Coordinates of C-alpha atoms in Angstrom, one line a residue:
M1 CA 3.5 3.4 -13.1
G2 CA 6.6 1.7 -13.7
Q3 CA 9.5 -0.1 -12.4
K4 CA 12.5 0.3 -10.2
V5 CA 15.5 -1.2 -12.0
L6 CA 17.1 2.2 -11.8
S7 CA 15.6 2.0 -8.5
R8 CA 12.3 3.7 -8.3
R9 CA 8.9 2.2 -8.8
I10 CA 6.2 3.9 -9.3
R11 CA 2.5 3.7 -8.8
F12 CA -0.3 1.8 -10.4
G13 CA -3.0 -1.3 -9.3
S14 CA -4.8 -5.2 -7.6
V15 CA -7.5 -8.3 -7.0
S16 CA -9.6 -11.1 -4.8
V17 CA -11.1 -15.7 -6.4
A18 CA -9.3 3.9 -7.7
C19 CA -8.2 10.5 -11.8
V20 CA -7.8 13.9 -10.8
V21 CA -4.7 15.2 -12.5
L22 CA -3.3 18.2 -10.8
L23 CA -3.3 20.6 -13.6
G24 CA -1.5 23.2 -11.6
A25 CA 1.5 20.9 -11.4
M26 CA 1.9 20.7 -15.2
F27 CA 5.3 22.0 -16.3
L28 CA 8.1 21.1 -18.6
A29 CA 11.7 21.6 -17.9
G30 CA 12.5 21.8 -21.6
G31 CA 10.7 22.7 -24.8
P32 CA 7.0 22.6 -25.4
A33 CA 5.1 19.4 -26.0
T34 CA 3.5 18.6 -29.2
A35 CA 0.0 20.0 -29.9
S36 CA -1.9 16.8 -29.2
A37 CA 0.2 15.7 -26.2
L38 CA -2.0 13.9 -23.6
T39 CA -2.9 15.1 -20.1
G40 CA -4.8 12.3 -18.5
G41 CA -4.8 8.7 -17.5
V42 CA -3.7 5.7 -19.5
S43 CA -4.3 2.0 -19.1
P44 CA -4.1 -1.3 -21.1
T45 CA -6.9 -2.9 -23.0
V46 CA -7.9 -6.5 -22.4
F47 CA -7.9 -9.0 -25.2
G48 CA -8.4 -12.7 -24.5
N49 CA -8.3 -11.9 -20.7
L50 CA -4.8 -10.5 -21.1
A51 CA -3.4 -6.9 -21.1
D52 CA -2.4 -5.4 -24.4
L53 CA 0.4 -3.0 -23.4
N54 CA 1.8 -2.1 -26.8
G55 CA -1.6 -1.3 -28.4
D56 CA -1.4 -3.6 -31.3
G57 CA -4.6 -5.5 -30.5
V58 CA -2.7 -8.8 -30.0
V59 CA -1.3 -10.1 -26.7
N60 CA 2.0 -11.9 -26.9
G61 CA 5.6 -11.8 -25.6
A62 CA 5.9 -8.1 -26.4
D63 CA 3.3 -7.3 -23.8
D64 CA 5.6 -7.3 -20.8
S65 CA 6.0 -4.6 -18.1
S66 CA 8.3 -4.6 -15.0
A67 CA 6.6 -3.3 -11.8
F68 CA 3.4 -2.2 -13.5
F69 CA 1.1 -2.3 -10.5
G70 CA 3.3 -1.3 -7.6
D71 CA 6.1 -3.9 -7.8
T72 CA 3.9 -6.4 -9.7
S73 CA 4.9 -7.2 -13.2
I74 CA 2.8 -8.1 -16.3
I75 CA 4.3 -11.0 -18.2
N76 CA 3.0 -11.8 -21.7
G77 CA -0.1 -9.8 -20.8
A78 CA -0.8 -11.8 -17.5
L79 CA -0.5 -10.4 -14.0
D80 CA 2.2 -12.0 -11.8
C81 CA 0.3 -11.5 -8.5
D82 CA 0.9 -14.7 -6.6
A83 CA 2.4 -12.8 -3.6
W84 CA -0.7 -10.6 -3.1
A85 CA -2.3 -10.9 0.4
A86 CA -5.0 -8.3 -0.3
S87 CA -6.7 -6.3 -3.1
N88 CA -4.3 -3.9 -4.8
D89 CA -1.4 -5.4 -2.8
G90 CA 1.2 -4.6 -5.5
A91 CA 3.9 -7.1 -4.2
A92 CA 6.4 -8.5 -6.6
G93 CA 5.5 -12.0 -7.9
S94 CA 7.5 -15.1 -8.6
G95 CA 8.3 -14.2 -12.2
V96 CA 6.2 -17.1 -13.5
I97 CA 2.5 -17.1 -14.5
D98 CA 0.7 -20.2 -13.2
G99 CA -2.3 -21.3 -11.2
S100 CA -1.2 -19.4 -8.1
D101 CA -1.6 -16.0 -9.8
D102 CA -5.1 -15.3 -8.4
C103 CA -5.8 -11.9 -7.0
T104 CA -8.2 -8.9 -6.9
L105 CA -7.9 -5.4 -8.3
I106 CA -10.3 -2.6 -7.3
G107 CA -10.4 0.3 -9.7
Y108 CA -12.2 3.6 -10.0
D109 CA -15.2 3.6 -12.4
G110 CA -17.4 6.4 -11.0
T111 CA -19.4 4.2 -8.6
A112 CA -19.3 4.3 -4.8
D113 CA -17.6 0.9 -4.6
G114 CA -15.6 1.0 -7.8
V115 CA -15.1 -2.0 -10.1
T116 CA -13.8 -5.3 -8.7
I117 CA -11.6 -7.1 -11.2
G118 CA -11.0 -10.8 -10.6
V119 CA -7.6 -12.2 -11.8
V120 CA -7.5 -15.9 -12.2
D121 CA -4.3 -17.7 -13.2
G122 CA -2.9 -14.3 -14.1
Q123 CA -5.7 -13.5 -16.5
F124 CA -8.1 -10.6 -16.1
A125 CA -11.2 -12.7 -15.9
T126 CA -14.2 -10.8 -14.4
A127 CA -15.3 -7.2 -13.7
D128 CA -18.0 -7.1 -10.9
G129 CA -18.7 -10.8 -11.6
F130 CA -19.1 -10.5 -15.4
A131 CA -16.7 -12.0 -17.9
I132 CA -14.4 -9.3 -19.4
P133 CA -15.0 -8.9 -23.1
D134 CA -12.3 -8.2 -25.7
G135 CA -11.5 -4.5 -26.0
W136 CA -12.4 -3.7 -22.4
P137 CA -10.0 -1.0 -21.0
L138 CA -8.7 -1.5 -17.5
P139 CA -9.4 1.4 -15.1
K140 CA -6.9 4.2 -15.0
V141 CA -6.9 4.6 -11.2
F142 CA -6.9 1.9 -8.6
N143 CA -7.8 2.5 -4.9
A144 CA -8.9 -0.4 -2.7
I145 CA -9.6 1.6 0.5
D146 CA -11.4 4.6 -1.2
P147 CA -12.6 3.2 -4.6
S148 CA -14.8 6.3 -5.3
N149 CA -11.7 8.6 -5.2
P150 CA -10.4 9.4 -8.8
S151 CA -7.2 11.1 -7.5
V152 CA -4.0 9.8 -9.0
V153 CA -2.0 11.1 -6.0
A154 CA -4.2 9.2 -3.5
S155 CA -4.3 6.0 -5.6
D156 CA -2.7 2.6 -5.0
F157 CA -1.7 2.6 -8.7
A158 CA -2.4 5.1 -11.6
W159 CA -0.5 5.7 -14.8
S160 CA -1.1 9.2 -16.1
T161 CA 0.5 11.9 -18.2
I162 CA 1.0 15.7 -17.8
A163 CA 1.3 17.5 -21.2
G164 CA 2.6 14.3 -22.7
K165 CA 5.1 13.4 -20.0
V166 CA 4.6 10.4 -17.8
D167 CA 4.0 11.0 -14.1
A168 CA 5.6 7.7 -13.3
N169 CA 5.7 8.1 -9.5
G170 CA 2.1 9.3 -9.2
D171 CA 2.8 12.5 -7.2
G172 CA 1.1 14.9 -9.7
T173 CA 4.3 16.5 -10.9
I174 CA 7.0 15.8 -13.4
T175 CA 10.5 15.6 -11.8
G176 CA 13.7 13.6 -12.1
D177 CA 12.0 10.8 -10.1
D178 CA 9.5 10.1 -12.9
C179 CA 11.3 7.1 -14.3
S180 CA 10.5 3.5 -15.1
V181 CA 12.5 0.7 -16.8
G182 CA 10.7 -1.7 -19.1
V183 CA 7.3 -0.1 -18.6
V184 CA 6.2 -1.6 -22.0
G185 CA 8.6 -4.1 -23.4
V186 CA 11.9 -2.2 -23.9
E187 CA 10.3 1.2 -23.5
N188 CA 11.5 3.3 -20.5
V189 CA 10.3 6.4 -18.9
L190 CA 13.4 8.7 -18.4
G191 CA 14.2 10.5 -15.2
Q192 CA 17.4 12.4 -14.2
T193 CA 17.9 10.8 -10.8
C194 CA 17.2 7.2 -11.8
G195 CA 20.7 5.9 -12.9
F196 CA 20.3 6.0 -16.6
S197 CA 23.6 6.2 -18.6
P198 CA 24.1 8.7 -20.0
A199 CA 22.0 10.7 -17.5
P200 CA 19.1 12.4 -19.4
P201 CA 18.7 16.2 -19.2
A202 CA 16.0 17.6 -17.1
S203 CA 13.9 18.3 -20.2
S204 CA 13.7 14.5 -20.7
N205 CA 12.1 13.8 -17.3
G206 CA 8.9 11.8 -17.9
L207 CA 9.5 11.2 -21.6
V208 CA 9.0 7.8 -23.2
D209 CA 12.3 6.2 -24.5
V210 CA 10.6 4.0 -27.1
N211 CA 13.8 2.2 -28.3
G212 CA 15.3 1.8 -24.8
D213 CA 18.6 3.6 -25.5
A214 CA 18.2 6.1 -22.6
L215 CA 18.1 9.0 -25.2
I216 CA 15.3 11.0 -26.7
T217 CA 15.7 11.2 -30.5
A218 CA 13.5 11.0 -33.6
S219 CA 13.5 7.2 -33.1
D220 CA 11.3 7.7 -30.0
T221 CA 8.2 8.1 -32.0
C222 CA 5.5 5.6 -32.9
V223 CA 2.1 5.7 -34.6
S224 CA 1.2 2.2 -33.6
G225 CA -0.2 3.0 -30.1
C226 CA 3.0 1.6 -28.6
F227 CA 2.5 3.1 -25.2
L228 CA -0.7 1.6 -23.7
G229 CA -2.6 2.3 -27.0
H230 CA -1.3 5.9 -27.4
N231 CA 1.1 7.1 -30.0
V232 CA 4.4 8.7 -29.0
T233 CA 6.1 11.7 -30.7
L234 CA 9.7 12.5 -29.7
G235 CA 9.0 10.9 -26.3
F236 CA 5.7 12.7 -25.6
V237 CA 2.6 10.6 -25.2
Q238 CA -0.1 11.7 -27.6
A239 CA -3.8 11.9 -27.0
Q240 CA -4.5 9.7 -30.0
G241 CA -3.5 6.2 -31.1
P242 CA -4.7 3.7 -33.8
G243 CA -7.9 3.1 -31.9
I244 CA -8.2 6.4 -30.2
G245 CA -9.5 9.3 -32.3
P246 CA -10.2 12.9 -31.4
A247 CA -13.0 13.6 -28.9
G248 CA -16.4 14.0 -30.4
P249 CA -19.2 16.4 -29.4
A250 CA -21.0 16.0 -26.1
G251 CA -23.9 13.7 -26.2
P252 CA -27.3 14.1 -24.7
A253 CA -27.9 13.8 -21.0
G254 CA -28.2 10.2 -19.8
V255 CA -29.2 8.6 -16.5
S256 CA -28.6 10.4 -13.3
G257 CA -28.0 9.4 -9.6
R258 CA -26.1 6.3 -10.5
T259 CA -25.1 4.2 -7.5
T260 CA -24.2 0.6 -6.7
V261 CA -25.9 -1.4 -4.0
S262 CA -25.0 -4.9 -2.8
H263 CA -26.2 -7.6 -0.4
T264 CA -24.3 -10.6 0.9
S265 CA -25.7 -13.9 1.9
P266 CA -24.9 -15.8 5.1
S267 CA -21.7 -18.0 4.9
N268 CA -22.6 -21.7 4.9
S269 CA -22.6 -24.7 2.5
R270 CA -26.3 -24.4 1.4
A271 CA -27.6 -23.2 -2.0
K272 CA -28.4 -19.5 -1.9
S273 CA -30.4 -16.9 -3.7
V274 CA -29.7 -13.3 -2.8
S275 CA -30.9 -10.0 -4.2
A276 CA -29.6 -6.4 -4.3
I277 CA -32.4 -3.9 -4.2
C278 CA -32.2 -0.4 -5.6
P279 CA -33.3 2.5 -3.5
A280 CA -36.8 3.8 -4.0
G281 CA -37.1 5.9 -7.1
K282 CA -34.2 4.2 -8.9
K283 CA -34.2 1.4 -11.4
V284 CA -31.7 -1.4 -11.9
L285 CA -29.5 -0.9 -15.0
G286 CA -27.4 -4.0 -14.5
G287 CA -25.7 -6.2 -11.9
G288 CA -23.3 -8.9 -11.0
F289 CA -22.0 -11.0 -8.2
A290 CA -19.0 -12.1 -6.2
L291 CA -18.3 -15.5 -4.6
H292 CA -16.5 -15.7 -1.3
G293 CA -14.7 -18.8 0.2
R294 CA -11.7 -20.9 -0.1
V295 CA -10.4 -21.3 -3.7
G296 CA -11.3 -25.0 -4.0
V297 CA -14.8 -24.4 -2.6
V298 CA -15.5 -21.4 -4.9
R299 CA -14.4 -23.3 -8.0
S300 CA -17.0 -26.0 -7.2
L301 CA -19.9 -23.4 -7.2
V302 CA -22.4 -23.1 -10.1
V303 CA -24.1 -19.8 -10.7
R304 CA -27.6 -20.7 -11.9
A305 CA -28.9 -17.1 -12.3
S306 CA -27.7 -13.5 -12.3
L307 CA -30.4 -11.3 -13.6
P308 CA -33.0 -8.6 -12.8
T309 CA -36.1 -10.0 -11.1
S310 CA -37.9 -6.7 -10.9
A311 CA -37.5 -3.1 -11.9
R312 CA -35.4 -2.6 -8.7
A313 CA -33.8 -5.9 -8.0
W314 CA -30.9 -7.9 -9.2
T315 CA -30.9 -11.6 -8.0
V316 CA -28.1 -14.2 -8.0
A317 CA -28.7 -17.9 -7.4
V318 CA -25.8 -20.2 -6.6
L319 CA -25.4 -23.8 -5.7
E320 CA -22.6 -26.4 -5.2
G321 CA -21.7 -28.2 -8.4
R322 CA -20.2 -30.9 -6.3
S323 CA -20.6 -31.5 -2.6
T324 CA -18.1 -29.7 -0.3
L325 CA -17.7 -29.3 3.4
G326 CA -16.5 -25.7 3.1
V327 CA -18.6 -22.7 3.7
W328 CA -19.1 -20.0 1.2
S329 CA -21.2 -16.9 0.5
V330 CA -22.3 -14.8 -2.4
T331 CA -22.7 -11.0 -2.9
A332 CA -25.3 -9.7 -5.4
K333 CA -24.6 -6.2 -6.8
A334 CA -27.0 -3.9 -8.6
V335 CA -26.2 -0.8 -10.6
C336 CA -29.0 1.7 -10.0
A337 CA -30.0 5.1 -11.4
I338 CA -32.9 7.4 -12.0
A339 CA -33.9 6.5 -15.5

């Protein structure tokens, strides 16, 4: 999670046009964490297709983060991913958000192929082909090669905490290397070996320096959800925030055997209709699509339908809004389960 100004980055996410926390590794070098300190993943929430980092429900100039996904920064809530050559690339961008910031993130969501997030002009635009609604939380783990793997350690990017301390380098432990500068606005994650002045004590490794003074004091507390929607108490990330209450009782059993299937059309310049079919014994719960081709070609396409056409099928129909000589294809996706 984080940045490398004091010269370490740290692990987190990606895009196209995977959280097992190692509980055995939990330890604190200093005093105990607060009673409601969080052990688990954290991520921003999307509002207006931008990432709300400081948890206030509004995205503006305060929602900046240096090296949030690998070396890629978030600027005013938008992803500076113009240097990405593949999904979850994590390369540093140009420092400017513009029309070249198109990329793809692949995150863990419990399905075999994960969730594919399309970033367009730096904005978090689609998830598995559907427009992202306000209040949608980004995944906590991103893994392009193995999207069904929830492990923080194996991920491309994953921000997580262990007893309230931030595992900024994603190795499943809290050490002096767990540091990040400007992870949310002026907030830092402190680490002994990262060049902070004065050097923090070992007990501060992984703690959130809310006011950016490289010290942990009473000022490093917030009840506004300032760290990715979570409150902070004396540098420890809390399980709650303004929009995050205590866990409720377990609900009734739901669907089972959930899986995602897909089918891709041939690549040519003709109108296409393609269906993803659920396995026998399962019903379609939802679906979506992905368009493939050169950016200019894809932007000319019109999706005429994306809907269930039977109890087991999700069908997508696409044609060219304007004539193009480029070739393109479409993938239909269906979410299936025993229901």
